Coordinates of C-alpha atoms and ligand atoms in Angstrom, one line a residue:
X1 CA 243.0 -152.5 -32.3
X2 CA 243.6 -152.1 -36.2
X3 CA 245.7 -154.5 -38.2
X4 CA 246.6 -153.8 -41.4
X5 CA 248.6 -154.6 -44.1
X6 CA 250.3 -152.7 -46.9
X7 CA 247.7 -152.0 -49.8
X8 CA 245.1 -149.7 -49.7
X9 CA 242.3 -149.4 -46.6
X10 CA 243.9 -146.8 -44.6
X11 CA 241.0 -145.8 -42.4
X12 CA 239.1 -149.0 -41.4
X13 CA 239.3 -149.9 -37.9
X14 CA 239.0 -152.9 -35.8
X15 CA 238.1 -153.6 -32.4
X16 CA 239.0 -156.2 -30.0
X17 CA 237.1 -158.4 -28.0
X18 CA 238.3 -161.1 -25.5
X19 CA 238.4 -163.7 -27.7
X20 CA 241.0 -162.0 -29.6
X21 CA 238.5 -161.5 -32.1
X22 CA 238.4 -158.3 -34.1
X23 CA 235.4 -156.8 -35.0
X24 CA 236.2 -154.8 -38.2
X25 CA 234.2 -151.4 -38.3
X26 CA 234.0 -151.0 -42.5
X27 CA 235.9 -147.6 -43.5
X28 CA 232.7 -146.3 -44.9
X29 CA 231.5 -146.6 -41.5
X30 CA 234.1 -144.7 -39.4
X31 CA 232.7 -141.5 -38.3
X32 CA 235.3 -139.0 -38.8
X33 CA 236.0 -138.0 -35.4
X34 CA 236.6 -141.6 -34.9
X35 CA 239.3 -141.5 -37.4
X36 CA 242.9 -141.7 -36.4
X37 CA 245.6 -141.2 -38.5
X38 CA 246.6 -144.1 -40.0
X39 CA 249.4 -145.4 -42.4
X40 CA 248.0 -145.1 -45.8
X41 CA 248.0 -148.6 -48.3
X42 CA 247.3 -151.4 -45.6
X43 CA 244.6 -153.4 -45.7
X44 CA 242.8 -155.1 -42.7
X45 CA 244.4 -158.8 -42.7
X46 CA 242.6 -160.0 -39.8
X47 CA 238.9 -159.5 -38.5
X48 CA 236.0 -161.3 -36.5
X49 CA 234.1 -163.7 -38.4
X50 CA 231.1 -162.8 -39.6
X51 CA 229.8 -166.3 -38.0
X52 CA 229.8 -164.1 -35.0
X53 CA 227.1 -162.2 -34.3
X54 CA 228.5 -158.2 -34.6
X55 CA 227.5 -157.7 -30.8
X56 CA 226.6 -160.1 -28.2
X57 CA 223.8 -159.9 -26.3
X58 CA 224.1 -161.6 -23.0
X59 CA 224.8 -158.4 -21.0
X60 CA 224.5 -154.5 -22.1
X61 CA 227.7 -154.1 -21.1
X62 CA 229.5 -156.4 -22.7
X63 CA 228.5 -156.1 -26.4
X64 CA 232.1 -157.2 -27.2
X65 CA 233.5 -159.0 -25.1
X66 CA 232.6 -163.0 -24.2
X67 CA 232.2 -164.1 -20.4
X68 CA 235.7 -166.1 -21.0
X69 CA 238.7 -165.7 -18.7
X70 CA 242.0 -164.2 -20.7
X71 CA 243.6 -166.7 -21.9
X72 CA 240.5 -169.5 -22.0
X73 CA 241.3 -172.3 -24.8
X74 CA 237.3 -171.7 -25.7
X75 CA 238.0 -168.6 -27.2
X76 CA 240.6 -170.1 -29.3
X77 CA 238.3 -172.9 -30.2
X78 CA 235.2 -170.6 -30.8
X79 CA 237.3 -168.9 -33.1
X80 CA 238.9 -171.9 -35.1
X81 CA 234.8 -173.2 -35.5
X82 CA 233.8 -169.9 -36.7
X83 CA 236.3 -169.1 -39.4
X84 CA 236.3 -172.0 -40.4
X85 CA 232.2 -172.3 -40.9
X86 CA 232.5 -169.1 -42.9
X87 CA 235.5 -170.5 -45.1
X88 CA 233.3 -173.3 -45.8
X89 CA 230.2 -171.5 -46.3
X90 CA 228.7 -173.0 -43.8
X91 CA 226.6 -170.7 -41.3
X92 CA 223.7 -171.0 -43.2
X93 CA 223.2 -174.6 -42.9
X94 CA 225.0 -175.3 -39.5
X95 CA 223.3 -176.2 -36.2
X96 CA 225.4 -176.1 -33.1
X97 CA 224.7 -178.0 -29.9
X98 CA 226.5 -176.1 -27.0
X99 CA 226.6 -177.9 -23.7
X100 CA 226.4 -177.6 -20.3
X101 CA 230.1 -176.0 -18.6
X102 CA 231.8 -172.7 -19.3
X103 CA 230.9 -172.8 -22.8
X104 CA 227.3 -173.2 -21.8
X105 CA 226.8 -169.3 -23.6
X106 CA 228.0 -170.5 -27.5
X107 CA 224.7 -169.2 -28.5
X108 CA 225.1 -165.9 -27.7
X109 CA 228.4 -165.9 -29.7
X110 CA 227.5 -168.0 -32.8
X111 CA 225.5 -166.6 -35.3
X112 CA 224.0 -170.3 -36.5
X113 CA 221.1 -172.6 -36.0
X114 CA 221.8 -173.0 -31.7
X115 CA 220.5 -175.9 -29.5
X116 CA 221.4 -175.4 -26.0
X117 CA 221.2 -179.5 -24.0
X118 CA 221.1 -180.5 -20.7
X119 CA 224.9 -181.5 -19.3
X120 CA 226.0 -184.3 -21.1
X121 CA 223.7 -185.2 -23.8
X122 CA 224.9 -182.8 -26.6
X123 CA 225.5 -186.1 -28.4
X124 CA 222.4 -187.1 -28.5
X125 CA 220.6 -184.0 -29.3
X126 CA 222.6 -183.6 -32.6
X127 CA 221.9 -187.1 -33.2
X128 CA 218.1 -186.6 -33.2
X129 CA 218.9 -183.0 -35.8
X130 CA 220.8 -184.7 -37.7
X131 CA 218.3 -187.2 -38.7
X132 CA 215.5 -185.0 -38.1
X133 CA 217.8 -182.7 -40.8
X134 CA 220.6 -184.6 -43.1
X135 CA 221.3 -181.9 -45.4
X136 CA 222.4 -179.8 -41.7
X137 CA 226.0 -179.3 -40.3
X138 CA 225.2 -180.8 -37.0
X139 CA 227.9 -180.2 -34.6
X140 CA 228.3 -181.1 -30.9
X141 CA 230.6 -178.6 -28.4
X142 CA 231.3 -180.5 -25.4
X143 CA 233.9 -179.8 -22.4
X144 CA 235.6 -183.0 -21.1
X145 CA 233.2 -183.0 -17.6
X146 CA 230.2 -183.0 -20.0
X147 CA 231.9 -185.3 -22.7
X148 CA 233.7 -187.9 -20.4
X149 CA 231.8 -187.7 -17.0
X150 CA 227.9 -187.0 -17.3
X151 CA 227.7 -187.6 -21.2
X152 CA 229.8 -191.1 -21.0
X153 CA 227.1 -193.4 -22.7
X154 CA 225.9 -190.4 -25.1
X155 CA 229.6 -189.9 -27.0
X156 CA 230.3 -193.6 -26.8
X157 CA 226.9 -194.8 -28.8
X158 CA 226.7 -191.7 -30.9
X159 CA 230.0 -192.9 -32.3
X160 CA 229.3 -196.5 -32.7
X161 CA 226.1 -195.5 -34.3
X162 CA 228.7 -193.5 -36.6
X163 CA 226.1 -190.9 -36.4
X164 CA 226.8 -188.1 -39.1
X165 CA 228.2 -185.7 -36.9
X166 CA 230.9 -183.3 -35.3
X167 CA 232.3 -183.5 -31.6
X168 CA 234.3 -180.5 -31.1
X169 CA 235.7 -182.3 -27.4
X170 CA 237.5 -179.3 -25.0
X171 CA 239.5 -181.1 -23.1
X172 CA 240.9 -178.8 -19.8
X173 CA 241.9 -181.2 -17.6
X174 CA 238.9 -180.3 -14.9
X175 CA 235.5 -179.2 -14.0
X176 CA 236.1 -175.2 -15.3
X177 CA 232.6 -173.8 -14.8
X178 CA 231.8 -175.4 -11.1
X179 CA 235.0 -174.2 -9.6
X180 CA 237.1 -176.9 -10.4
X181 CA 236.1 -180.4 -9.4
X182 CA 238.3 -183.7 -10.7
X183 CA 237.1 -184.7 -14.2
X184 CA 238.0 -188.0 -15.7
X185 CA 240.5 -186.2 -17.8
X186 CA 242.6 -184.9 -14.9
X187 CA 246.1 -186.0 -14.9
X188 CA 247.6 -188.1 -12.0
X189 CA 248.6 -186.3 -9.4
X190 CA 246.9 -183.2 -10.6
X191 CA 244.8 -181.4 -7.5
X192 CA 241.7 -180.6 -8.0
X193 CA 238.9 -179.2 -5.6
X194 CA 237.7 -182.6 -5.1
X195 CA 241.6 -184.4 -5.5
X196 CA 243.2 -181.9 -3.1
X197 CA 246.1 -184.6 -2.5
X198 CA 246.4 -184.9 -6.4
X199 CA 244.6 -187.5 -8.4
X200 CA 245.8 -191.2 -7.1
X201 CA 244.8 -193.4 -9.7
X202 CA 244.7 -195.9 -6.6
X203 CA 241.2 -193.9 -5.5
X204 CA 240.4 -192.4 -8.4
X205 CA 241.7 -194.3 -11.6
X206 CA 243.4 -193.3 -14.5
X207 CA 242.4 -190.5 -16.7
X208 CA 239.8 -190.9 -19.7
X209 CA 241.7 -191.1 -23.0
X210 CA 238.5 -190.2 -25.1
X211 CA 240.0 -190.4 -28.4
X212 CA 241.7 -193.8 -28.2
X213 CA 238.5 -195.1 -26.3
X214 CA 236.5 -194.2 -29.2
X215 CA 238.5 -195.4 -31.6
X216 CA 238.6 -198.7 -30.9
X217 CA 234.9 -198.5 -32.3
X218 CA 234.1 -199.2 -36.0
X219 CA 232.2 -196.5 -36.9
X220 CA 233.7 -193.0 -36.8
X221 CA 235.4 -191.9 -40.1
X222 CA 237.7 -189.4 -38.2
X223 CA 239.0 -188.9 -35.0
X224 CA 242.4 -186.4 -33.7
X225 CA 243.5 -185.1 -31.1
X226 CA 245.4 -181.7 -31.0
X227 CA 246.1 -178.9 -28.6
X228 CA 246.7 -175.3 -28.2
X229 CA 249.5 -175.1 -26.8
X230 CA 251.6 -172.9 -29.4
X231 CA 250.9 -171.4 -32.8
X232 CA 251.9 -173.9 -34.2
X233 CA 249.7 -176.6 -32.6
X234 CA 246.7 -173.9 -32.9
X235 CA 247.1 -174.3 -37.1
X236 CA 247.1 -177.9 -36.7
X237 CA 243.6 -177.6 -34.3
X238 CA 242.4 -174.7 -37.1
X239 CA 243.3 -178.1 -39.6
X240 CA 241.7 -180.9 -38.3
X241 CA 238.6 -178.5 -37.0
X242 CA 238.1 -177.8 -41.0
X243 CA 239.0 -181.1 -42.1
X244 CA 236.0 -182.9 -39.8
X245 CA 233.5 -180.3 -41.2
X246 CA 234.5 -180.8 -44.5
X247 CA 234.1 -184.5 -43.7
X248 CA 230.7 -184.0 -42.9
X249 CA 229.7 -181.8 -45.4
X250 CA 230.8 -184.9 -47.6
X251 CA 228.2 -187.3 -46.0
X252 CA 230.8 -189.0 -44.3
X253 CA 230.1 -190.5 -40.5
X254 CA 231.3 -189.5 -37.1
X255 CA 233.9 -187.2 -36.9
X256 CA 235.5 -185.9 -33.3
X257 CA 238.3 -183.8 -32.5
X258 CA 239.7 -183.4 -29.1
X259 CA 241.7 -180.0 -28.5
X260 CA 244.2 -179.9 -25.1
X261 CA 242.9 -176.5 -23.9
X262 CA 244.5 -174.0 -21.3
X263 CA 242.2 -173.1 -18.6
X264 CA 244.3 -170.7 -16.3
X265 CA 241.9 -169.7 -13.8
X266 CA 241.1 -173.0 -12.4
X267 CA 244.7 -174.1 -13.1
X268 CA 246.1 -170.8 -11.2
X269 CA 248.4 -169.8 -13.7
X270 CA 248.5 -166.7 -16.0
X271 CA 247.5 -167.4 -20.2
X272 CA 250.8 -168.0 -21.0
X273 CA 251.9 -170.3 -18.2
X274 CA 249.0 -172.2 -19.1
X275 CA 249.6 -172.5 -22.7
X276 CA 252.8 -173.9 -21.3
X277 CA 251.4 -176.4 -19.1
X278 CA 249.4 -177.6 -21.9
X279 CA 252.4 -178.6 -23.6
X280 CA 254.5 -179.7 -21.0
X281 CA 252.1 -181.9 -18.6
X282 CA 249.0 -182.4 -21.1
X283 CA 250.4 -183.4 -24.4
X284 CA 252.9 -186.0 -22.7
X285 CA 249.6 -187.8 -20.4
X286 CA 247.4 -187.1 -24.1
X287 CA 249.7 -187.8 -27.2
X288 CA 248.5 -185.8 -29.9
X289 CA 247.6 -188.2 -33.2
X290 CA 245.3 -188.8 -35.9
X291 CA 244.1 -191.8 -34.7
X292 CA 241.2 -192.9 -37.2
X293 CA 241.4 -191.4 -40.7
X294 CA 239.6 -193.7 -42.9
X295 CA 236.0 -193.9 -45.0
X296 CA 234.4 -197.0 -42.7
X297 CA 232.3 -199.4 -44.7
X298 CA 229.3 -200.3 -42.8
X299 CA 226.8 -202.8 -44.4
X300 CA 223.7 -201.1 -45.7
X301 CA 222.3 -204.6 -46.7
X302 CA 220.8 -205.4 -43.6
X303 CA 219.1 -202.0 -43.5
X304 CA 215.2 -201.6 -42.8
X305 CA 212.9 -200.3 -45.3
X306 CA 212.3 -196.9 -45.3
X307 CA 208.7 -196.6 -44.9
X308 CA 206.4 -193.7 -43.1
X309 CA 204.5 -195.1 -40.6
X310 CA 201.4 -194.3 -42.5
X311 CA 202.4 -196.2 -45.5
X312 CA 202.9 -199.2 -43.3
X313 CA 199.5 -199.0 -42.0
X314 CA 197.6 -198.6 -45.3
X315 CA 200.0 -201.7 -45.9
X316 CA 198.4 -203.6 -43.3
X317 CA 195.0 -201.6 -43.5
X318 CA 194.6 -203.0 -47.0
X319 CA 195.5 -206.4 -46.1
X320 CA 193.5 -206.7 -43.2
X321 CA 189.7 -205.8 -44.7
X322 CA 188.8 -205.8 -48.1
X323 CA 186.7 -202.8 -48.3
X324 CA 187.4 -199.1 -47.8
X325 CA 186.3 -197.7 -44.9
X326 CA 184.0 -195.1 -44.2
X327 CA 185.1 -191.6 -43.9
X328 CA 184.2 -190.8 -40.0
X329 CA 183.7 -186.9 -39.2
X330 CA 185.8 -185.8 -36.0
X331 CA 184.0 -182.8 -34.5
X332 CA 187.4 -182.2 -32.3
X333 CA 190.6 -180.4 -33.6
X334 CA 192.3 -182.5 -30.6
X335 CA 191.3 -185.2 -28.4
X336 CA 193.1 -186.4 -25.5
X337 CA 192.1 -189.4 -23.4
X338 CA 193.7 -190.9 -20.4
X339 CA 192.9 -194.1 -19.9
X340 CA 194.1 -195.8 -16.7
X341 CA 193.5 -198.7 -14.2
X342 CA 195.4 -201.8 -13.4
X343 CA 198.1 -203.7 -15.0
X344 CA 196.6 -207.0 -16.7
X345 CA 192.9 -204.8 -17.4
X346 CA 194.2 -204.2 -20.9
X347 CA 194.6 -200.4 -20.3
X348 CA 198.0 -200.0 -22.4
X349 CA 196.2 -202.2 -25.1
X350 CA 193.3 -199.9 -25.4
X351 CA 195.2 -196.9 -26.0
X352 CA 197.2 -198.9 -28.8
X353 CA 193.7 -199.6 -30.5
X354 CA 192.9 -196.0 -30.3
X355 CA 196.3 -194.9 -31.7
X356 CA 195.9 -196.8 -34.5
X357 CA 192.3 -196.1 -35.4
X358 CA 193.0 -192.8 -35.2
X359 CA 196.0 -193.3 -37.7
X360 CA 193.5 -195.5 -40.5
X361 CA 191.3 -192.4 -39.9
X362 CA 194.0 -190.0 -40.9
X363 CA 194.3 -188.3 -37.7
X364 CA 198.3 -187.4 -36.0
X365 CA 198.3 -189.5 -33.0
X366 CA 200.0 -190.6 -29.9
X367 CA 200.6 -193.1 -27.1
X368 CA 202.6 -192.7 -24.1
X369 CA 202.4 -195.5 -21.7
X370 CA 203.0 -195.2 -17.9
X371 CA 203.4 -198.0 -15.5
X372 CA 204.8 -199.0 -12.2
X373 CA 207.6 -202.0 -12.2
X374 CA 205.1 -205.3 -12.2
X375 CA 203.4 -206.2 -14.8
X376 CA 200.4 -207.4 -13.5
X377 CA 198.2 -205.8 -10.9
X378 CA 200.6 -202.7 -10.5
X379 CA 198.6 -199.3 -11.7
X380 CA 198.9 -198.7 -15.3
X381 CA 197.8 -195.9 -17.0
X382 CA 198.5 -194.5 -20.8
X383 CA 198.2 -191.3 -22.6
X384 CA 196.3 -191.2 -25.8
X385 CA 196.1 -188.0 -28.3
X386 CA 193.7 -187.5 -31.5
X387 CA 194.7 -184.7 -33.2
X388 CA 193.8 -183.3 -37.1
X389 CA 197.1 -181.3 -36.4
X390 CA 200.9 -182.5 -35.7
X391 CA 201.1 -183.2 -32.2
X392 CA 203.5 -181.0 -29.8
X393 CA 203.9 -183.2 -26.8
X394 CA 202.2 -186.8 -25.9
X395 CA 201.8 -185.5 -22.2
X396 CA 198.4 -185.3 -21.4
X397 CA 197.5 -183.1 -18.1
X398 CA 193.9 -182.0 -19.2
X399 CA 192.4 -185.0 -20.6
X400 CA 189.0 -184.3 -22.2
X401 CA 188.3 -187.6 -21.7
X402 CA 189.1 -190.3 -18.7
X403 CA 188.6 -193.7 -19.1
X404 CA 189.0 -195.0 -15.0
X405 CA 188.9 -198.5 -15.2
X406 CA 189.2 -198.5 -11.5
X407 CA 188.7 -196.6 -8.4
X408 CA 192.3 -195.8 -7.4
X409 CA 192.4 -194.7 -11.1
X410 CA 189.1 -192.1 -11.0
X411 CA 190.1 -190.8 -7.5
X412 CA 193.3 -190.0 -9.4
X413 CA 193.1 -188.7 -12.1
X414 CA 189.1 -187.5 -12.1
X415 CA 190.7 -184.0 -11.1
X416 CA 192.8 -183.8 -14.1
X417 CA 189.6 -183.7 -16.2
X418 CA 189.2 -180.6 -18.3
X419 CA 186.2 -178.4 -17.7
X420 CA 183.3 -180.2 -19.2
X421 CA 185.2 -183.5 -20.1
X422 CA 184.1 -186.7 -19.9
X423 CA 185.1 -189.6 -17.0
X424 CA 184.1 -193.0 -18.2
X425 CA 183.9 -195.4 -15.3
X426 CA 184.4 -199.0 -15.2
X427 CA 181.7 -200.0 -12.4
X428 CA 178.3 -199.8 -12.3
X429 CA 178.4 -197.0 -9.2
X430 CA 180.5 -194.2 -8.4
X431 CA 181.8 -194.7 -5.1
X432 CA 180.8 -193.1 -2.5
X433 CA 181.8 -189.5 -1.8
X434 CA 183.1 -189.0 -5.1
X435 CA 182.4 -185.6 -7.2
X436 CA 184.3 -184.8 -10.1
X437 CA 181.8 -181.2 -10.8
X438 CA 183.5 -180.1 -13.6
X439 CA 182.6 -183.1 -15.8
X440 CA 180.4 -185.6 -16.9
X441 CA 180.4 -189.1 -15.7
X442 CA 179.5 -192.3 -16.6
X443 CA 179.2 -195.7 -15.6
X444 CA 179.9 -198.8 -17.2
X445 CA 180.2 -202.0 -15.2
X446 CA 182.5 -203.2 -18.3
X447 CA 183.9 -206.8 -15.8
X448 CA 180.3 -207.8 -15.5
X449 CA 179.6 -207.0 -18.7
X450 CA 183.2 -209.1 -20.2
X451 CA 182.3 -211.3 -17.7
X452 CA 178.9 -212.1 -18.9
X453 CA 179.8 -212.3 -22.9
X454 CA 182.3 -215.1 -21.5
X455 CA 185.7 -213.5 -20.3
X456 CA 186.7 -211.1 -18.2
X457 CA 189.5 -210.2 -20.5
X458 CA 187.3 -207.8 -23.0
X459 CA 186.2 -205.6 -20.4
X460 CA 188.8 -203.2 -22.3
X461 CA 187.1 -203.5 -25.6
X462 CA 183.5 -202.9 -24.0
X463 CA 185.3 -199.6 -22.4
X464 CA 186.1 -198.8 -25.8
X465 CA 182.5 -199.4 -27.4
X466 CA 181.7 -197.4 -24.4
X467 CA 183.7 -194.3 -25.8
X468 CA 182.5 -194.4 -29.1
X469 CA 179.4 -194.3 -28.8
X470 CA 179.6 -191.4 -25.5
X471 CA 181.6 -189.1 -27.8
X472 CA 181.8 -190.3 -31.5
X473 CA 185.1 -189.6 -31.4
X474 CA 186.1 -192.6 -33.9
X475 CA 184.2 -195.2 -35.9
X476 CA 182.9 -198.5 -34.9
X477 CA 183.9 -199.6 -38.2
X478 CA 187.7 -198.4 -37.7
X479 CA 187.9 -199.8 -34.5
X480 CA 186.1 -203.7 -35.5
X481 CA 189.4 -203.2 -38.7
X482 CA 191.9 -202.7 -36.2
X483 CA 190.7 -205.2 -33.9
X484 CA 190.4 -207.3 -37.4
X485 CA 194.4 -206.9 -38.6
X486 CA 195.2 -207.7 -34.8
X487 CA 193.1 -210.5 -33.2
X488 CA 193.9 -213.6 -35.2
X489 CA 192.2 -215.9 -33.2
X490 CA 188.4 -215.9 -34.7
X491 CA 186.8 -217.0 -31.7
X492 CA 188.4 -214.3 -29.6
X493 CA 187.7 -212.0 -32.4
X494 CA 183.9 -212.5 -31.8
X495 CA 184.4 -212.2 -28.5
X496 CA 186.0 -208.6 -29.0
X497 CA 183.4 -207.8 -31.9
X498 CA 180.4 -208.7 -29.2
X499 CA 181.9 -207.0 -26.3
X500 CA 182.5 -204.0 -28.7
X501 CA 179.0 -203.9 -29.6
X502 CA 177.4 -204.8 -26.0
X503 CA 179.9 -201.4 -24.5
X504 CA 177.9 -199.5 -27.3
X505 CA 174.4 -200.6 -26.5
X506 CA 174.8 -199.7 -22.9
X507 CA 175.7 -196.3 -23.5
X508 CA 172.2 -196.5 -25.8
X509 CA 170.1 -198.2 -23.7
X510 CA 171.1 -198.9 -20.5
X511 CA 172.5 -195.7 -19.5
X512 CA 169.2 -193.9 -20.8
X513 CA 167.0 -195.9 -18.3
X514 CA 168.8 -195.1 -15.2
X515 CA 171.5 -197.9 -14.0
X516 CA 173.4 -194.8 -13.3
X517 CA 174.4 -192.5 -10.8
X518 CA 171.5 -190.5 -12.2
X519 CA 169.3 -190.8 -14.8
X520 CA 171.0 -190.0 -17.7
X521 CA 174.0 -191.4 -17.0
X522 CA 176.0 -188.0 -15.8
X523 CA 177.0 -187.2 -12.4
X524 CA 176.0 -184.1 -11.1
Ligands
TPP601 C1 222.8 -182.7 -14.5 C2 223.9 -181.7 -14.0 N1 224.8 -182.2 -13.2 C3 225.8 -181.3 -12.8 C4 225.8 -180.0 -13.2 C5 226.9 -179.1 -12.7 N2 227.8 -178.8 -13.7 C6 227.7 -177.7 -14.5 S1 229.1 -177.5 -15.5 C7 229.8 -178.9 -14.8 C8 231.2 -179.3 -15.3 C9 231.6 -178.8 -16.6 O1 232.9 -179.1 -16.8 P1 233.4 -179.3 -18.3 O2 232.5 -180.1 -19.1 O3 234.8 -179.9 -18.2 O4 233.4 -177.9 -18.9 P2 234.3 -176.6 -18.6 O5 233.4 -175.8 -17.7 O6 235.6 -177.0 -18.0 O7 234.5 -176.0 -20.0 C10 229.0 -179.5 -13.9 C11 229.4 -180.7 -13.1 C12 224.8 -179.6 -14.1 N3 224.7 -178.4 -14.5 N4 223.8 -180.5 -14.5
SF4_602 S1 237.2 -171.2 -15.8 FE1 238.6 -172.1 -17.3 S2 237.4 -173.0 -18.9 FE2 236.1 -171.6 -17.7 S3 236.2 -169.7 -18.8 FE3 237.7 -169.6 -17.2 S4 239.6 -170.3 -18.2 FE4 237.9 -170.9 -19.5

């Protein structure tokens, strides 16, 4: 299709797509067999956004055409976001979360930073860019199964939070991509696949008015609700799309704009019927307003400092000990311990300490804790990574090192150890039947030990003397600091400083002498 208008570019052509997008083939580029004769002095008036990517990839086949149904409201929308990115000057600094429904494929059509979300939570992913990324154009596509069914909490406390974004809300009236379920926007007596008698707000409630929910919260600076139901509906949608972006762009808070969209496939009715129902049943149940226009104040007064968290440890690292600490050598690019056992052993504790030793020492570091639901006796275990790099993921599967402070604990996870790992036990014996071939093992009967200095309670802190000295992974000196800025109680801190010392003179002596499962201290 070519649409022109009187001035000058007579032979530059444009194609359609089904988004009734026009991809404009420069006249410079039309091959002269291409070239039809055309009415000199028009110019082309109309063309895809260049926020589009020139051909879409999801299928060979259809390099121009989305996977919408004629007639979709997405297409519109896609459309309205797009031009107006590019008016703005946007695509270089805009991030778009698409979500889980028919417009599940944004990414293939939208030349920008993508993020593709699991159904619902579009929300909070743009939440966690947009802080990860303030000077971004974070903006969140959601359909109204997504937004109003799945992703309930996610739009409700992103708002409050007045997080810094745009919700671009599709609101259809039903489930489009699964075949058309109920969704909590569907009118009253509406059928749906799942409300074959029509929705009776007797069974199945009234429908979700997101926009007035929403703002009855503080936060968001701008919230409307439009629809597509004529051209002259579309310009206001193309309005109020630009106007929330601009808002953003401005630094200010949570913007959302819900857009009454035609879906005629699910609804059974061709694209112009459909536009009609949109302004016939949906704009009466959903009345189209500006319903929060306004710059909110929200006190900054109460706001915490902004600190890293390694300037809050050299805080407290300075105030705990006097003197600077020793510079330790870490022979490993990446350590990761498990350390596991019962609730109550101090397990979740121990990997704490370890976190932040490994901080004073300069390392990245991490602590995922896992436990069952009582706290004391249940099986605990925690997650623990060293790293002299940023850390991808605090999920350890291979530990290097296992610190079993049980034997439910080393029957578990002794398999997970890497090749040529380390299992630190907390008993003086393996138990019977037990081979873990692939790594070393040894024994520490850390309770008798805890038990012996006086109470039972340190058997953690002997563990971790027990690591230190087995692998040298930290300092002793780090780890008496930390134990220093935590325990205030000086007689428990000798406690911890003697049961520190007697887990590293074990591995010294002890182990070397025999008390093991073999001689020196490693399994076979
Ligand atoms: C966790 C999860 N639950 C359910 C689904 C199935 N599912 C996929 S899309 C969809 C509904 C999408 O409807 P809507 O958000 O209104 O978008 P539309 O397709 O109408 O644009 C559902 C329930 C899923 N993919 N993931
Ligand atoms: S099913 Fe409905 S929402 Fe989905 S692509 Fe088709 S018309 Fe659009």
């Amino acid at each position: 299709m070519t649409i022109m208008t009187e001035k000058n570019a007579s032979l530059a052509e444009v194609e359609t797509d089904e988004l009734g997008l026009n991809q404009v083939v420069p006249s410079d580029q039309v091959k002269p067999d291409e070239v039809k004769p055309t009415t000199n002095n028009y110019e082309i008036a109309h063309s895809k956004s260049k926020v589009f990517y020139p051909e879409y990839e999801r299928k060979s086949d259809l390099k121009h055409q989305t996977h919408y149904c004629p007639g979709c409201g997405h297409g519109v929308v896609h459309k309205l976001i797009a031009e107006a990115i590019e008016d703005l000057g946007l695509q270089d600094q805009t991030i778009l979360v698409s979500p889980v429904g028919c417009s599940v494929f944004a990414y293939y059509y939208f030349d920008l930073g993508n993020v593709q979300v699991a159904h619902g939570r579009a929300p909070a992913a743009a939440t966690g860019l947009k802080r990860a990324c303030p000077d971004k154009i974070v903006i969140a596509y959601q359909g109204d199964g997504d937004l109003a069914a799945i992703g309930t909490a996610e739009i409700i406390h992103a708002a409050n939070r007045g997080e810094k974004i745009t919700v671009f809300f599709v609101n259809n009236a039903i489930y489009g991509m699964t075949g058309g379920q109920m969704a909590p926007t569907t009118l009253v007596g509406q059928r749906s696949t799942t409300s074959p008698w029509g929705r009776r707000p007797v069974n199945e409630g009234f429908p979700l008015h997101m926009a007035e929910l929403l703002a009855t919260l503080e936060a968001p600076v701008y919230i409307e609700r439009v629809a597509l139901s004529d051209n002259k509906n579309i310009m206001k949608a193309r309005r109020a799309v630009r106007k929330a972006l601009e808002l953003q762009r401005a630094g200010a808070g949570f913007t959302f704009v819900e857009i009454l969209s035609p879906c005629p496939t699910i609804w059974g009715k061709d694209p112009v019927e459909a536009r009609n129902w949109v302004a016939e049943k949906m704009i009466p149940a959903f009345p189209l307003n500006v319903f929060r226009d306004r710059k909110v104040e929200i006190p900054t007064n109460n706001a915490p400092p902004h600190k890293t968290v390694a300037e809050l440890v050299e805080g407290e690292k300075k105030s705990a000990v006097g003197a600077p600490l020793p510079k330790h050598h870490h022979h490993f690019q990446q350590l990761d311990i498990k350390i596991a056992g019962f609730g109550g052993q101090g397990v979740l504790l121990l990997g704490q300490l370890l976190a932040a030793m490994g901080m004073r020492e300069g390392l990245e570091v991490s602590w995922l804790p896992s436990y069952g639901p009582e706290m004391r006796s249940g099986s605990a275990h925690c997650h623990v990574c060293l790293s002299k790099n940023r850390i991808g993921s605090p999920v350890i599967s291979r530990p290097q090192v296992l610190i079993a402070m049980n034997e439910i604990s080393l029957r578990k996870f002794a398999p997970q150890v890497a090749r040529d790992g380390i299992i630190i036990y907390g008993r003086e014996q393996l138990p019977e039947n037990f081979t873990a071939p692939q790594a070393q093992v040894v024994c520490v009967p850390a309770s008798d030990i805890a038990d012996k200095l006086g109470s039972a309670k340190v058997a953690n802190v002997v563990m971790m003397g027990a690591l230190l000295e087995e692998t040298e992974c930290l300092s002793p000196a780090t780890a008496m600091n930390v134990l220093e800025a935590k325990v205030k109680n000086p007689a428990l801190l000798e406690l911890d400083r003697k049961a520190l010392d007697a887990g590293r003179a074990y591995i010294d002596h002890t182990v070397a002498v025999g008390a093991l499962t073999q001689a020196d201290g490693f399994a076979q």
